[in-house]
Tab-separated table of C-alpha atoms in Angstrom:
chain	number	residue	atom	x	y	z
A	60	MET	CA	0.000	0.000	0.000
A	61	GLU	CA	2.912	2.349	0.724
A	62	TRP	CA	4.224	1.907	-2.822
A	63	LYS	CA	0.775	2.497	-4.317
A	64	THR	CA	0.350	5.630	-2.219
A	65	GLN	CA	3.681	6.992	-3.414
A	66	LYS	CA	3.168	6.178	-7.088
A	67	GLY	CA	-0.583	6.611	-7.342
A	68	LEU	CA	-0.996	3.136	-8.804
A	69	LEU	CA	-4.052	0.968	-8.373
A	70	GLN	CA	-2.059	-2.107	-9.262
A	71	ILE	CA	1.547	-3.107	-9.890
A	72	VAL	CA	2.149	-4.801	-13.204
A	73	GLU	CA	5.691	-4.114	-14.409
A	74	ARG	CA	9.049	-5.585	-13.429
A	75	ARG	CA	10.499	-2.196	-12.509
A	76	ASP	CA	7.706	-1.837	-9.962
A	77	VAL	CA	8.875	-5.073	-8.337
A	78	GLU	CA	12.372	-3.641	-8.026
A	79	GLY	CA	10.868	-0.542	-6.444
A	80	ILE	CA	9.084	-2.728	-3.899
A	81	ARG	CA	12.360	-4.462	-3.043
A	82	GLU	CA	14.109	-1.114	-2.564
A	83	LEU	CA	11.300	0.063	-0.277
A	84	LEU	CA	11.581	-3.114	1.800
A	85	GLN	CA	15.334	-2.692	2.088
A	86	SER	CA	14.865	0.877	3.332
A	87	TRP	CA	12.626	-0.391	6.146
A	88	ARG	CA	15.051	-3.096	7.173
A	89	ARG	CA	16.864	-2.753	10.479
A	90	PRO	CA	20.604	-3.474	10.837
A	91	HIS	CA	20.258	-6.955	12.312
A	92	GLU	CA	19.171	-9.924	10.205
A	93	GLU	CA	15.414	-10.519	9.938
A	94	GLU	CA	14.002	-13.605	8.251
A	95	ASN	CA	10.649	-12.059	7.395
A	96	PHE	CA	12.364	-9.353	5.323
A	97	ASP	CA	14.347	-12.023	3.468
A	98	GLU	CA	11.082	-13.828	2.772
A	99	ALA	CA	9.377	-10.632	1.576
A	100	LEU	CA	12.268	-9.844	-0.763
A	101	ARG	CA	12.169	-13.349	-2.251
A	102	LYS	CA	8.430	-13.177	-2.879
A	103	ALA	CA	8.215	-9.568	-4.056
A	104	TYR	CA	7.639	-10.777	-7.623
A	105	LEU	CA	4.203	-12.051	-6.571
A	106	VAL	CA	2.840	-8.499	-6.706
A	107	MET	CA	2.858	-8.914	-10.491
A	108	PHE	CA	0.184	-11.581	-10.042
A	109	SER	CA	-1.921	-9.602	-7.593
A	110	PRO	CA	-5.586	-10.693	-7.371
A	111	GLU	CA	-6.516	-7.022	-7.766
A	112	ARG	CA	-5.045	-7.043	-11.252
A	113	ASN	CA	-7.139	-10.040	-12.281
A	114	VAL	CA	-10.374	-8.926	-10.654
A	115	LEU	CA	-10.360	-5.272	-11.666
A	116	SER	CA	-9.714	-6.215	-15.302
A	117	SER	CA	-12.175	-9.118	-15.347
A	118	GLU	CA	-15.459	-9.297	-17.207
A	119	ALA	CA	-17.307	-8.894	-13.921
A	120	PHE	CA	-15.948	-5.353	-13.694
A	121	ASP	CA	-16.538	-4.216	-17.271
A	122	GLY	CA	-20.004	-2.866	-16.601
A	123	ARG	CA	-21.968	-5.734	-18.138
A	124	LYS	CA	-25.097	-6.876	-16.361
A	125	GLY	CA	-25.514	-10.365	-15.057
A	126	GLU	CA	-29.064	-10.783	-16.290
A	127	ASP	CA	-28.633	-11.245	-20.031
A	128	GLY	CA	-31.863	-13.114	-20.664
A	129	LYS	CA	-30.044	-16.254	-21.784
A	130	GLY	CA	-30.704	-18.398	-18.768
A	131	PRO	CA	-32.876	-18.804	-15.694
A	132	SER	CA	-32.286	-16.317	-12.926
A	133	SER	CA	-31.391	-17.637	-9.490
A	134	SER	CA	-30.983	-16.151	-6.034
A	135	LEU	CA	-27.254	-16.941	-6.180
A	136	ASN	CA	-26.952	-15.173	-9.530
A	137	ARG	CA	-28.802	-12.096	-8.259
A	138	SER	CA	-26.697	-11.995	-5.088
A	139	PHE	CA	-23.499	-12.235	-7.115
A	140	TRP	CA	-24.306	-9.291	-9.369
A	141	LEU	CA	-25.630	-7.262	-6.448
A	142	PHE	CA	-22.306	-7.820	-4.713
A	143	VAL	CA	-20.364	-6.919	-7.876
A	144	ALA	CA	-22.219	-3.608	-8.153
A	145	SER	CA	-21.509	-2.909	-4.481
A	146	LEU	CA	-17.875	-3.921	-4.867
A	147	LYS	CA	-17.450	-1.477	-7.746
A	148	LYS	CA	-18.711	1.316	-5.484
A	149	PHE	CA	-16.299	0.218	-2.777
A	150	VAL	CA	-13.316	0.185	-5.166
A	151	GLU	CA	-14.244	3.606	-6.566
A	152	GLU	CA	-14.140	5.058	-3.063
A	153	GLU	CA	-11.293	3.080	-1.488
A	154	GLY	CA	-9.099	2.412	-4.526
A	155	ARG	CA	-8.633	-1.210	-3.487
A	156	LEU	CA	-10.434	-4.479	-2.895
A	157	PRO	CA	-11.796	-5.221	0.585
A	158	VAL	CA	-9.492	-7.062	2.968
A	159	SER	CA	-10.382	-10.753	2.985
A	160	GLY	CA	-9.225	-11.419	6.533
A	161	LYS	CA	-7.049	-14.345	5.489
A	162	LEU	CA	-3.389	-14.054	6.366
A	163	PRO	CA	-0.869	-16.094	4.340
A	164	ASP	CA	1.859	-18.167	5.948
A	165	MET	CA	4.957	-16.187	6.814
A	166	THR	CA	8.014	-16.242	9.031
A	167	SER	CA	6.890	-14.948	12.412
A	168	ASP	CA	6.530	-15.849	16.059
A	169	THR	CA	3.107	-17.061	17.186
A	170	GLU	CA	2.179	-13.967	19.171
A	171	SER	CA	2.983	-11.568	16.320
A	172	TYR	CA	1.231	-13.726	13.732
A	173	VAL	CA	-1.955	-14.058	15.795
A	174	GLY	CA	-1.922	-10.331	16.514
A	175	LEU	CA	-1.559	-9.487	12.829
A	176	GLN	CA	-4.293	-11.956	11.953
A	177	ARG	CA	-6.658	-10.204	14.349
A	178	ILE	CA	-5.880	-6.884	12.691
A	179	TYR	CA	-6.687	-8.356	9.269
A	180	GLN	CA	-9.912	-9.915	10.516
A	181	SER	CA	-10.985	-6.663	12.149
A	182	LYS	CA	-10.318	-4.726	8.946
A	183	SER	CA	-12.181	-7.361	6.948
A	184	ARG	CA	-15.256	-6.976	9.167
A	185	LYS	CA	-15.178	-3.190	8.766
A	186	ASP	CA	-14.859	-3.510	4.984
A	187	ALA	CA	-17.733	-6.004	4.949
A	188	GLU	CA	-19.887	-3.570	6.936
A	189	LYS	CA	-19.144	-0.840	4.415
A	190	LEU	CA	-19.932	-3.192	1.558
A	191	ALA	CA	-23.175	-4.171	3.282
A	192	SER	CA	-24.259	-0.525	3.274
A	193	TYR	CA	-23.682	-0.386	-0.492
A	194	VAL	CA	-25.558	-3.670	-0.909
A	195	ASP	CA	-28.582	-2.370	1.012
A	196	ARG	CA	-28.590	0.908	-0.906
A	197	ILE	CA	-28.354	-0.716	-4.349
A	198	ALA	CA	-30.907	-3.391	-3.408
A	199	HIS	CA	-33.318	-0.643	-2.345
A	200	GLU	CA	-32.718	1.350	-5.537
A	201	THR	CA	-33.208	-1.684	-7.781
A	202	ARG	CA	-36.002	-3.192	-5.677
A	203	THR	CA	-34.217	-6.498	-5.290
A	204	GLU	CA	-33.726	-8.703	-2.274
A	205	THR	CA	-30.740	-7.660	-0.191
A	206	MET	CA	-28.033	-9.928	1.230
A	207	SER	CA	-27.501	-11.037	4.805
A	208	ALA	CA	-24.411	-9.978	6.752
A	209	ALA	CA	-23.091	-13.545	6.514
A	210	GLN	CA	-23.488	-13.525	2.718
A	211	VAL	CA	-21.698	-10.196	2.406
A	212	GLN	CA	-18.816	-11.460	4.563
A	213	TYR	CA	-18.654	-14.637	2.480
A	214	PHE	CA	-18.424	-12.677	-0.770
A	215	THR	CA	-15.946	-10.240	0.794
A	216	ASN	CA	-13.583	-13.110	1.599
A	217	LEU	CA	-13.828	-14.291	-2.013
A	218	ALA	CA	-13.535	-10.849	-3.641
A	219	PRO	CA	-9.873	-11.339	-4.705
A	220	TYR	CA	-10.935	-14.376	-6.713
A	221	LEU	CA	-13.969	-12.877	-8.434
A	222	SER	CA	-14.474	-14.377	-11.870
A	223	VAL	CA	-17.149	-14.513	-14.558
A	224	GLN	CA	-17.121	-17.176	-17.235
A	225	ARG	CA	-19.379	-17.124	-20.259
A	226	THR	CA	-19.464	-19.782	-22.945
A	227	ARG	CA	-20.801	-19.747	-26.473
A	228	PRO	CA	-23.542	-22.134	-27.615
A	229	LEU	CA	-22.177	-25.257	-29.310
A	230	GLU	CA	-23.856	-24.164	-32.542
A	231	ASP	CA	-21.815	-20.946	-32.549
A	232	GLU	CA	-18.621	-22.874	-31.813
A	233	LEU	CA	-19.159	-25.124	-34.830
A	234	ARG	CA	-20.055	-22.292	-37.192
A	235	SER	CA	-17.546	-19.591	-36.328
A	236	CYS	CA	-13.965	-19.381	-35.134
A	237	SER	CA	-13.420	-17.672	-31.799
A	238	ALA	CA	-10.683	-15.066	-31.494
A	239	ASP	CA	-8.824	-17.348	-29.085
A	240	LEU	CA	-8.850	-20.294	-31.500
A	241	GLU	CA	-7.882	-18.122	-34.466
A	242	ARG	CA	-4.904	-16.748	-32.555
A	243	ALA	CA	-3.822	-20.231	-31.462
A	244	LEU	CA	-4.091	-21.711	-34.958
A	245	LYS	CA	-1.698	-19.085	-36.282
A	246	GLU	CA	0.965	-19.915	-33.695
A	247	GLU	CA	3.542	-22.420	-34.896
A	248	SER	CA	4.000	-23.999	-31.474
A	249	SER	CA	0.271	-24.307	-30.746
A	250	ILE	CA	-1.500	-27.666	-30.538
A	251	ALA	CA	-4.885	-26.131	-31.396
A	252	HIS	CA	-4.729	-27.944	-34.749
A	253	LEU	CA	-5.635	-31.131	-32.889
A	254	TYR	CA	-9.098	-29.686	-32.262
A	255	ILE	CA	-9.574	-29.260	-36.019
A	256	PHE	CA	-8.229	-32.768	-36.671
A	257	PHE	CA	-10.722	-34.316	-34.254
A	258	ARG	CA	-13.587	-32.523	-35.953
A	259	ALA	CA	-12.299	-33.601	-39.367
A	260	ALA	CA	-12.048	-37.224	-38.172
A	261	ASP	CA	-15.599	-37.090	-36.785
A	262	MET	CA	-16.832	-35.761	-40.113
A	263	HIS	CA	-14.963	-38.482	-42.008
A	264	LEU	CA	-16.227	-41.313	-39.792
A	265	SER	CA	-19.812	-40.089	-39.918
A	266	GLU	CA	-19.653	-40.086	-43.710
A	267	SER	CA	-17.694	-43.298	-44.361
A	268	LEU	CA	-18.267	-45.344	-41.196
A	269	GLY	CA	-14.776	-46.734	-41.744
A	270	ASN	CA	-11.387	-46.905	-40.091
A	271	ILE	CA	-9.289	-43.842	-40.844
A	272	VAL	CA	-6.024	-45.782	-41.166
A	273	GLU	CA	-6.947	-48.416	-43.750
A	274	ASP	CA	-4.981	-46.337	-46.259
A	275	SER	CA	-3.053	-43.665	-44.388
A	276	SER	CA	-1.948	-41.760	-47.504
A	277	LYS	CA	-5.506	-41.586	-48.797
A	278	HIS	CA	-6.921	-40.563	-45.436
A	279	PHE	CA	-4.199	-37.969	-44.961
A	280	VAL	CA	-5.446	-36.181	-48.067
A	281	GLU	CA	-9.070	-36.585	-46.992
A	282	LEU	CA	-8.519	-35.321	-43.451
A	283	GLN	CA	-6.407	-32.456	-44.714
A	284	ALA	CA	-9.214	-31.454	-47.089
A	285	LYS	CA	-11.853	-31.766	-44.372
A	286	SER	CA	-9.706	-29.735	-41.987
A	287	MET	CA	-9.535	-26.956	-44.562
A	288	GLN	CA	-13.287	-27.274	-45.100
A	289	ILE	CA	-13.943	-26.871	-41.375
A	290	LEU	CA	-11.691	-23.821	-41.197
A	291	SER	CA	-13.490	-22.319	-44.183
A	292	GLU	CA	-16.913	-22.951	-42.619
A	293	MET	CA	-15.693	-21.264	-39.440
A	294	GLY	CA	-14.809	-18.138	-41.393
A	295	MET	CA	-11.049	-18.617	-41.652
A	296	PRO	CA	-9.825	-17.332	-45.053
A	297	PRO	CA	-8.059	-19.928	-47.272
A	298	GLY	CA	-4.325	-19.880	-46.662
A	299	SER	CA	-4.581	-17.984	-43.371
A	300	VAL	CA	-3.710	-21.173	-41.476
A	301	ASN	CA	-1.309	-23.879	-42.615
A	302	ILE	CA	-2.438	-27.370	-41.685
A	303	TRP	CA	0.222	-28.900	-39.450
A	304	ARG	CA	1.441	-31.781	-41.667
A	305	GLU	CA	3.497	-33.580	-39.006
A	306	GLY	CA	0.680	-33.208	-36.521
A	307	LEU	CA	-1.849	-34.701	-38.929
A	308	LEU	CA	0.448	-37.663	-39.663
A	309	GLU	CA	0.817	-38.251	-35.925
A	310	PHE	CA	-2.948	-37.974	-35.534
A	311	LEU	CA	-3.438	-40.690	-38.157
A	312	ARG	CA	-0.842	-42.907	-36.481
A	313	TYR	CA	-2.605	-42.493	-33.147
A	314	ASP	CA	-5.843	-43.891	-34.684
A	315	GLY	CA	-8.052	-43.165	-31.682
A	316	SER	CA	-5.969	-45.326	-29.334
A	317	GLU	CA	-6.829	-45.133	-25.642
A	318	ILE	CA	-3.547	-45.505	-23.756
A	319	HIS	CA	-3.915	-46.064	-20.017
A	320	SER	CA	-1.460	-43.320	-19.024
A	321	ILE	CA	-3.249	-40.726	-21.164
A	322	ALA	CA	-6.631	-41.909	-19.905
A	323	SER	CA	-5.490	-41.445	-16.296
A	324	ILE	CA	-4.393	-37.855	-16.963
A	325	LEU	CA	-7.608	-36.891	-18.733
A	326	GLY	CA	-9.697	-38.759	-16.163
A	327	GLY	CA	-8.005	-36.790	-13.402
A	328	ILE	CA	-8.740	-33.494	-15.163
A	329	ILE	CA	-12.391	-34.435	-15.672
A	330	ALA	CA	-12.749	-35.506	-12.037
A	331	GLN	CA	-11.165	-32.281	-10.809
A	332	GLU	CA	-13.432	-30.103	-12.941
A	333	SER	CA	-16.493	-32.106	-11.885
A	334	VAL	CA	-15.674	-31.555	-8.213
A	335	LYS	CA	-15.354	-27.809	-8.857
A	336	LEU	CA	-18.810	-27.670	-10.409
A	337	LEU	CA	-20.464	-29.889	-7.804
A	338	THR	CA	-18.979	-28.083	-4.803
A	339	ARG	CA	-19.051	-24.599	-6.372
A	340	GLN	CA	-15.495	-24.056	-5.215
A	341	PHE	CA	-12.491	-22.833	-7.184
A	342	VAL	CA	-12.591	-21.554	-10.766
A	343	PRO	CA	-13.281	-24.153	-13.480
A	344	VAL	CA	-11.226	-24.313	-16.642
A	345	LYS	CA	-12.682	-21.866	-19.111
A	346	ASN	CA	-13.994	-23.902	-22.023
A	347	THR	CA	-11.801	-26.541	-23.718
A	348	ILE	CA	-8.596	-28.351	-22.745
A	349	ILE	CA	-6.452	-29.906	-25.463
A	350	PHE	CA	-3.784	-32.350	-24.317
A	351	ASN	CA	-1.038	-33.634	-26.603
A	352	GLY	CA	0.332	-36.818	-25.088
A	353	ALA	CA	3.119	-37.078	-27.676
A	354	ASN	CA	5.010	-34.143	-26.176
A	355	ALA	CA	3.048	-33.674	-22.920
A	356	THR	CA	1.730	-30.184	-23.685
A	357	THR	CA	-1.633	-28.699	-22.773
A	358	THR	CA	-3.564	-25.659	-23.921
A	359	VAL	CA	-6.878	-24.134	-22.858
A	360	LEU	CA	-9.002	-22.423	-25.500
A	361	GLU	CA	-12.223	-20.441	-25.474
A	362	LEU	CA	-13.973	-21.921	-28.497
């Protein structure tokens, strides 16, 4: 906070800012050795990944409304967007997110750590009370049901991890190329081509009901043509993306095999994402994961 006060920054995002933080810490350091300062200096780079940076630039904060008419409204949905509106008011006035009350592990003696934790928890309660006043005011203005103090405190604790995820209908995914996919397809090192290959193979199998490796040279040409057809149908201009020849040959060699080691990795990912959805905890992967077992690389795309 001292650095932000001096520089007038809402968030720290550049490497030179990290060096400035380290210099500030060094200026506070007393002559004798202190482990907590060593720890702070080692972890100063983490300010580049501040939750404030992610939340304040997220879709939840871009002014869009939660009720878009594309799905059933729920009390949880209404509470979320009521809190977001209140949080925006809080940030406009305070220039920061509310204190969550959770203190990370650090080098300290028990008495000092517990004392600092109490300070954080006290500040969190005060911030939650201020947020609650915004919640009540906005709920009254919009004639919606307000939130309980416990709900406000719950959302306050989760404010640094605020996230909104929207997905396109499957029909839109099949008909048009998302900006994320288009960018990935143009990168030489990307494995996004595998997504196109799978769709081309599905198209081929649905038309021929045959094995795609009976004649690999013939099917290479067919899958290459179908891949280009899919790209064209998605609005990608001819020649804008080069079909990854080596990747397509490897795809044909793979022939839909289900190797136990690959199955265990993908099964673990599916189980993890299922638990997130069922428990409503943690942020799920946004859209589609592509895993290339040949070189153990993974990419996540918004399709």
